Coordinates of N, CA and C in Angstrom, one line a residue:
M1 N 10.8 5.3 -4.1 CA 11.4 6.2 -3.2 C 10.4 7.3 -3.2
P2 N 10.4 7.9 -1.8 CA 9.5 8.9 -1.9 C 9.8 10.5 -2.4
T3 N 8.8 10.9 -3.1 CA 9.3 12.4 -3.9 C 8.9 13.6 -2.8
I4 N 9.7 14.4 -2.6 CA 9.3 15.7 -1.8 C 9.3 17.1 -2.7
S5 N 8.2 17.0 -3.3 CA 7.9 18.5 -4.2 C 6.7 19.1 -4.0
K6 N 6.8 20.6 -3.6 CA 5.6 21.2 -3.5 C 4.5 21.0 -4.8
T7 N 5.1 20.7 -6.0 CA 3.9 20.4 -7.0 C 3.1 19.4 -7.3
A8 N 3.7 18.1 -6.1 CA 3.2 16.9 -6.4 C 1.8 16.7 -5.9
D9 N 1.3 16.0 -6.9 CA -0.4 16.0 -6.4 C -0.3 14.7 -5.5
I10 N -0.2 14.6 -4.3 CA 0.2 13.3 -3.5 C -0.3 13.6 -1.9
Q11 N -0.5 12.4 -1.3 CA -1.0 12.8 0.2 C 0.1 12.3 1.2
T12 N 1.0 13.3 1.8 CA 2.3 12.7 2.8 C 1.3 12.7 4.2
V13 N 2.0 11.3 4.8 CA 1.8 11.1 5.7 C 3.3 11.0 7.0
V14 N 3.2 11.6 7.7 CA 4.6 11.6 8.8 C 3.7 11.0 10.2
T15 N 4.1 9.7 10.5 CA 3.9 9.2 11.8 C 5.1 8.8 12.5
T16 N 4.8 9.3 14.0 CA 6.0 9.3 15.0 C 5.3 8.1 16.0
F17 N 6.3 7.3 16.3 CA 6.1 6.4 17.2 C 7.0 6.6 18.5
E18 N 6.6 6.6 20.0 CA 7.7 6.7 21.0 C 7.8 5.3 21.5
M19 N 9.0 4.6 21.9 CA 9.0 3.5 22.5 C 10.2 3.6 23.4
T20 N 10.7 2.5 23.9 CA 11.8 2.4 24.7 C 12.6 1.5 24.2
P21 N 13.9 2.0 24.2 CA 15.0 1.1 23.3 C 14.8 -0.5 23.7
G22 N 14.3 -0.9 24.4 CA 14.2 -2.5 24.5 C 12.7 -2.9 23.6
T23 N 12.1 -1.9 23.0 CA 11.0 -2.6 22.1 C 11.1 -2.0 20.5
C24 N 12.5 -1.2 20.9 CA 12.4 -0.4 19.5 C 12.7 -1.4 18.3
Q25 N 13.6 -2.5 18.4 CA 13.6 -3.5 17.3 C 12.3 -4.4 16.8
D26 N 11.6 -4.5 17.8 CA 10.7 -5.4 17.8 C 9.5 -4.4 17.2
L27 N 9.5 -3.2 17.5 CA 8.2 -2.1 16.4 C 8.9 -2.0 15.1
L28 N 10.2 -1.8 14.9 CA 10.7 -1.7 13.5 C 10.5 -3.0 12.9
D29 N 10.5 -4.4 13.4 CA 10.3 -5.5 12.3 C 8.7 -5.4 12.2
A30 N 7.9 -5.1 13.3 CA 6.4 -5.2 12.9 C 6.6 -4.3 11.9
L31 N 6.6 -2.9 11.8 CA 6.6 -1.9 10.7 C 7.0 -2.6 9.4
T32 N 8.6 -3.1 9.4 CA 8.9 -3.4 8.4 C 8.2 -4.5 7.7
D33 N 7.5 -5.4 8.7 CA 6.8 -6.7 8.0 C 5.4 -6.1 7.5
A34 N 4.8 -4.9 8.1 CA 3.0 -4.3 7.5 C 3.6 -3.9 6.5
Y35 N 4.9 -3.2 6.1 CA 5.0 -2.4 5.0 C 5.4 -3.5 3.8
D36 N 6.4 -4.6 4.1 CA 6.7 -5.7 3.2 C 5.7 -6.4 2.6
N37 N 4.4 -6.9 3.6 CA 3.3 -7.9 3.5 C 2.0 -7.3 3.1
F38 N 1.9 -6.0 3.2 CA 0.5 -5.5 3.3 C 0.5 -4.0 3.0
I39 N 1.2 -3.1 3.4 CA 0.7 -1.7 3.2 C 1.1 -1.5 1.9
S40 N 2.8 -1.8 1.4 CA 3.2 -1.4 0.2 C 2.2 -2.1 -0.9
R41 N 1.1 -3.0 -0.7 CA 0.4 -3.5 -1.7 C -0.8 -3.3 -2.0
Q42 N -1.1 -1.6 -1.0 CA -2.7 -1.4 -1.0 C -2.5 0.0 -2.2
P43 N -3.9 -0.4 -3.0 CA -3.9 0.5 -3.6 C -3.5 2.3 -3.1
G44 N -3.0 3.2 -4.2 CA -2.5 4.4 -4.1 C -1.2 4.6 -3.1
F45 N -0.5 3.5 -2.8 CA 0.6 3.1 -2.0 C 1.8 4.0 -2.7
I46 N 2.6 5.0 -2.7 CA 3.5 5.5 -3.6 C 4.9 5.0 -3.0
A47 N 5.3 5.5 -1.5 CA 6.8 4.8 -1.0 C 6.4 5.4 0.3
A48 N 7.6 4.8 1.2 CA 7.8 5.1 2.6 C 9.2 4.9 3.2
G49 N 9.3 5.3 4.1 CA 10.4 5.6 4.8 C 10.5 5.1 6.3
L50 N 11.4 4.5 6.7 CA 11.4 4.7 8.5 C 12.6 4.9 9.1
H51 N 12.4 5.8 10.0 CA 13.9 6.5 10.6 C 13.7 6.0 12.2
V52 N 14.7 6.0 12.7 CA 15.2 5.5 14.0 C 16.2 6.6 14.6
N53 N 15.8 7.1 15.8 CA 16.7 8.2 16.5 C 17.9 7.2 17.1
D54 N 18.9 7.9 17.6 CA 20.2 7.3 18.0 C 19.9 7.0 19.5
A55 N 18.8 7.2 20.1 CA 18.6 6.7 21.4 C 17.5 5.6 21.3
Q56 N 17.1 5.4 20.2 CA 16.3 4.6 19.8 C 14.8 4.2 20.9
T57 N 14.5 5.4 20.7 CA 13.0 5.7 21.5 C 12.0 6.4 20.5
R58 N 12.5 6.9 19.3 CA 11.4 7.2 18.5 C 11.6 6.7 17.2
I59 N 10.6 6.5 16.5 CA 10.9 6.1 14.9 C 9.8 7.1 14.2
A60 N 10.3 7.5 13.3 CA 9.5 8.2 12.4 C 9.2 7.6 10.9
N61 N 8.0 7.6 10.5 CA 7.6 7.1 9.2 C 7.1 8.4 8.2
Y62 N 7.5 7.8 7.4 CA 7.3 8.9 6.3 C 6.6 8.2 4.9
S63 N 5.5 8.4 4.6 CA 4.6 7.6 3.7 C 4.2 8.4 2.7
Q64 N 3.9 8.0 1.5 CA 3.3 9.1 0.2 C 2.2 7.7 -0.2
W65 N 0.9 8.7 -0.6 CA -0.2 8.2 -1.0 C -0.7 8.9 -2.3
K66 N -1.2 8.2 -3.4 CA -1.9 9.0 -4.0 C -3.3 9.8 -3.7
R67 N -3.9 9.4 -2.7 CA -5.1 10.2 -2.4 C -5.0 9.8 -0.9
R68 N -5.8 10.7 -0.6 CA -5.9 11.0 1.6 C -7.0 9.7 1.8
E69 N -7.7 9.5 0.3 CA -8.9 8.1 0.6 C -8.2 7.0 0.8
D70 N -6.8 6.8 0.2 CA -6.3 5.6 -0.4 C -5.5 5.1 1.1
F71 N -4.8 6.3 1.8 CA -4.5 6.1 3.1 C -5.5 5.5 4.2
M72 N -6.7 6.2 4.0 CA -7.8 5.9 5.2 C -8.3 4.8 4.9
A73 N -8.0 4.0 3.7 CA -9.0 2.6 3.4 C -8.2 1.7 4.1
M74 N -6.9 2.1 3.8 CA -5.5 1.0 4.2 C -5.7 1.0 5.9
L75 N -5.8 2.3 6.4 CA -5.9 2.1 8.2 C -7.4 1.6 8.5
R76 N -8.2 1.7 7.7 CA -9.7 0.9 8.0 C -10.0 -0.4 7.9
S77 N -9.0 -1.2 6.9 CA -8.9 -2.3 6.5 C -9.0 -3.3 8.0
E78 N -9.4 -4.5 7.9 CA -9.0 -5.4 9.2 C -7.8 -5.7 9.6
E79 N -7.1 -6.0 8.2 CA -5.5 -6.5 8.7 C -4.8 -5.5 9.1
M80 N -5.1 -4.2 8.8 CA -4.4 -2.9 9.4 C -4.7 -2.8 10.8
R81 N -6.0 -2.5 11.0 CA -6.3 -2.6 12.5 C -5.8 -3.7 13.5
E82 N -5.8 -4.9 13.1 CA -5.1 -5.7 13.8 C -3.6 -5.5 13.8
R83 N -3.0 -5.3 12.9 CA -1.6 -5.0 13.1 C -1.5 -3.6 13.8
N84 N -2.6 -2.7 13.9 CA -2.2 -1.6 14.6 C -2.4 -1.9 16.1
R85 N -3.2 -2.8 16.8 CA -3.6 -3.3 17.9 C -1.8 -3.5 18.2
Q86 N -1.4 -4.7 17.6 CA -0.1 -5.2 17.9 C 1.0 -4.2 17.9
I87 N 1.0 -3.2 17.1 CA 2.2 -2.0 16.9 C 1.8 -1.3 18.0
S88 N 0.5 -1.0 18.5 CA 0.4 -0.2 20.1 C 0.9 -0.8 21.3
A89 N 0.9 -2.2 21.2 CA 1.5 -2.7 22.3 C 2.7 -2.7 22.6
L90 N 3.5 -2.3 21.2 CA 4.9 -2.1 21.2 C 5.5 -0.9 21.9
C91 N 4.4 0.4 21.9 CA 5.2 1.7 21.9 C 4.2 2.5 22.6
R92 N 4.8 3.5 23.3 CA 3.9 4.2 24.1 C 2.7 5.0 23.4
S93 N 3.2 5.5 22.2 CA 2.0 6.5 21.8 C 2.6 6.3 19.8
F94 N 1.6 6.3 19.2 CA 2.1 6.6 17.9 C 0.7 7.4 17.0
E95 N 1.0 8.4 16.3 CA 0.5 9.5 15.5 C 0.7 9.5 14.3
P96 N -0.3 9.1 13.2 CA -0.4 9.6 11.9 C -0.9 11.2 11.6
V97 N 0.1 12.1 11.0 CA -0.5 13.1 10.6 C -0.5 13.3 9.3
M98 N -1.4 13.9 8.6 CA -1.1 14.1 7.1 C -0.6 15.7 6.9
Y99 N 0.3 15.9 5.8 CA 0.7 17.1 5.6 C 0.7 17.2 4.1
E100 N 0.9 18.5 3.7 CA 1.3 19.1 2.6 C 2.3 19.8 2.6
V101 N 3.3 19.2 1.5 CA 4.7 19.8 1.0 C 4.7 21.4 0.9
A102 N 5.1 22.4 2.1 CA 5.1 23.8 1.9 C 6.2 24.5 0.9
A103 N 7.4 23.4 1.4 CA 8.5 24.4 0.7 C 9.5 23.1 0.7
T104 N 10.3 23.2 -0.3 CA 11.6 22.3 -0.3 C 13.0 23.2 -0.6
F105 N 14.1 22.6 -0.2 CA 15.0 23.4 -0.2 C 16.3 21.9 -0.9
D106 N 17.1 22.7 -2.1 CA 18.1 21.6 -2.6 C 19.3 22.2 -2.3

């Protein structure tokens, strides 16, 4: 489970995907398969979550990694490059952005 804490020494990546309602489930299936069978098994992976908006036009992905380099190594792997080509065909756009926790509220 993701941990959101200002004091955590981890890399947080938020990726947003934009798609049509007709491809939302296919994209969700592709992302779920990527996490189940590849991403979650990569060095430095901590946790992730997938969120779908009501209109099924956007998916938000929140993932956490021990180090920025761990995430980058996963992205550069041949398997993930192939998966990203398939994912790209299912959506209008997607963009991973690295963040640091600035504040949390309970």
